[in-house]
Amino acid sequence: MDQDLVSMFPKEKQWFWSSALDSEVPLQEIRLRINQPVILHKGGREYFLDSAGRLTGDISRAYCIGQQEMNAIFMQICKDSPYAFEDSIRQGFITYKGGHRIGVAGQVVLQNTKKVHSIKHIFYLNIRVSHEMQGVAEVLLPYLYEEGELLNVLLVAPPGCGKTTYLRDLIRLVSNGNAFGEGKTVGVVDERSELAGDYLGIPQKDLGVRTDILDGCPKTEGMMMLIRSMSPQVIAVDELGDREDVEALKTARNCGIKILATIHGRGRKEVEAKFPEIEQGDFFDCIVVLGKKNGCPTVKKICRREAQDENFRRRNDGDGVLSDGGTVLPADAFTLPDA
Amino acid sequence: MQLLDLFLSEVQYDKATFRECCERVAFFTEGELQHFFERLCEDYEEDAGISFLGLFRTRMSAFLESRQIKETEREIFLDAFKGFGKNDRELTVKVLKGGQEKIARRLALLENGKREKCRLSVGLGTMGGLFLLILLM
């Protein structure tokens, strides 16, 4: 049983949650809503909890959580210091020990009627259980190196398809070194504490032995800080969002730093609409498109730049199928597949 | 007052959680107080799931009681730490500052009371002395 997860709940009620969490079926999330049944998502199925903490499918026997208990759980998660997590709460989540992420919702307090100042009466919690998947990105490695040199890589996927999971594992593999290249110094700008899962300054996920992490720092500023201070060989950022991010990446590239990045998108049209620079083909050497197959995240396509593609073509002349069932497309140009 | 100043700085400039504050305060204090905060943090780490605010209140109340601090003063001191449960850092800082002011007012009141008592004792002593002198004459 995950002790970090159990420690999220007040001591007097830990017996209740322990029995619910103690199961071989992997737990994905726990949804807590005030005066509503507690819902657990386990192994792709939805369960309620009865008053003894046992899983049940019967909503009439479901245990509902009260205001006092909800407050106690929230205070426990915040270590009785919600003010210390105010920036995080403003963004709608708190990262907990073990890398578990707690989404929060309630009544929003606005500043100047536009900006979110804080959230009060937090009566909705979504505890997303973290599962570190070491080794998932190994399947990509042969396509991300050229003569021992790492390429500039962009991972593209819609939400829930494992962008962050793949990027996290790639960072670890690049940092530690692997069969295709030696270990490199990686600088990570972890704006939303998703990659390293920092909790009170301690990374909860393994990002490798040569990785420096800037936690909670805006991407643009963070990349410049890393370039100035930590001299990374590789910079990794999750979820490119605006043009400023791309400009900062350009600066990094001009300094000879390799890039590992992710972006939201289903395909070419969506990404092109956001960043025409990517379409022009002088930015990333390799684009990996992730998707879902039978509900599981998988590598759908890998596209590499034409000019550097000899080795890739040779490999692709073979079966062209990745071990997890994703198809490798020949990179006939530097474009993403259509949405 | 100095103790609250340390807490205030930790919250204001370092956004430290209550437990982190106690850990750092232990570093800056000496003797019994240092031992108190170190023990508090250790016990909290060992006992996952307990409320740190609750643990602090119970332990600090007992600590102050063992040092002959009266209940009114104990309450005033402990109330200053209520700000740690607030969602907003500015509000937490304000509650801590408010607590400091309350403690300062109480100290002034106690000082005044002490002075008054002193004056009264001197007056009574003088009068008693004079009375004795008259009797002897």
Tab-separated table of C-alpha atoms in Angstrom, chain A residues 7 9-11 14 74-76 79-87 117 119-120 200, chain B residues 11 15-18 20 44 47-53 84-89 92:
chain	number	residue	atom	x	y	z
A	7	SER	CA	-0.719	9.949	4.974
A	9	PHE	CA	-5.802	11.518	5.270
A	10	PRO	CA	-6.257	12.466	8.954
A	11	LYS	CA	-4.914	9.833	11.343
A	14	GLN	CA	-6.650	6.309	7.981
A	74	PHE	CA	-7.320	19.533	2.768
A	75	MET	CA	-5.412	20.800	5.818
A	76	GLN	CA	-3.547	17.507	6.023
A	79	LYS	CA	0.437	20.470	6.208
A	80	ASP	CA	-1.827	22.968	7.983
A	81	SER	CA	-0.260	25.719	5.887
A	82	PRO	CA	-2.480	26.401	2.840
A	83	TYR	CA	-0.825	29.817	2.376
A	84	ALA	CA	2.425	28.033	1.464
A	85	PHE	CA	0.642	26.429	-1.500
A	86	GLU	CA	-1.271	29.538	-2.621
A	87	ASP	CA	0.428	29.793	-6.040
A	117	HIS	CA	-6.501	35.404	-6.471
A	119	ILE	CA	-9.862	29.484	-4.089
A	120	LYS	CA	-11.866	29.377	-0.869
A	200	LEU	CA	8.312	20.960	-0.448
B	11	VAL	CA	6.378	32.998	6.267
B	15	LYS	CA	6.765	30.934	2.213
B	16	ALA	CA	7.674	28.171	4.631
B	17	THR	CA	5.013	25.805	5.954
B	18	PHE	CA	4.347	25.820	9.690
B	20	GLU	CA	9.348	24.191	8.144
B	44	TYR	CA	5.328	14.895	13.618
B	47	ASP	CA	3.325	10.067	13.287
B	48	ALA	CA	1.920	10.488	9.751
B	49	GLY	CA	-1.592	11.837	9.538
B	50	ILE	CA	-1.714	14.006	12.656
B	51	SER	CA	-2.430	17.733	12.494
B	52	PHE	CA	0.732	19.760	13.009
B	53	LEU	CA	-1.237	22.766	14.216
B	84	PHE	CA	-1.152	29.300	9.852
B	85	GLY	CA	-4.442	27.771	8.777
B	86	LYS	CA	-5.251	30.612	6.356
B	87	ASN	CA	-5.291	30.270	2.574
B	88	ASP	CA	-3.613	33.596	1.979
B	89	ARG	CA	-0.027	34.404	2.938
B	92	THR	CA	-1.232	34.770	7.716
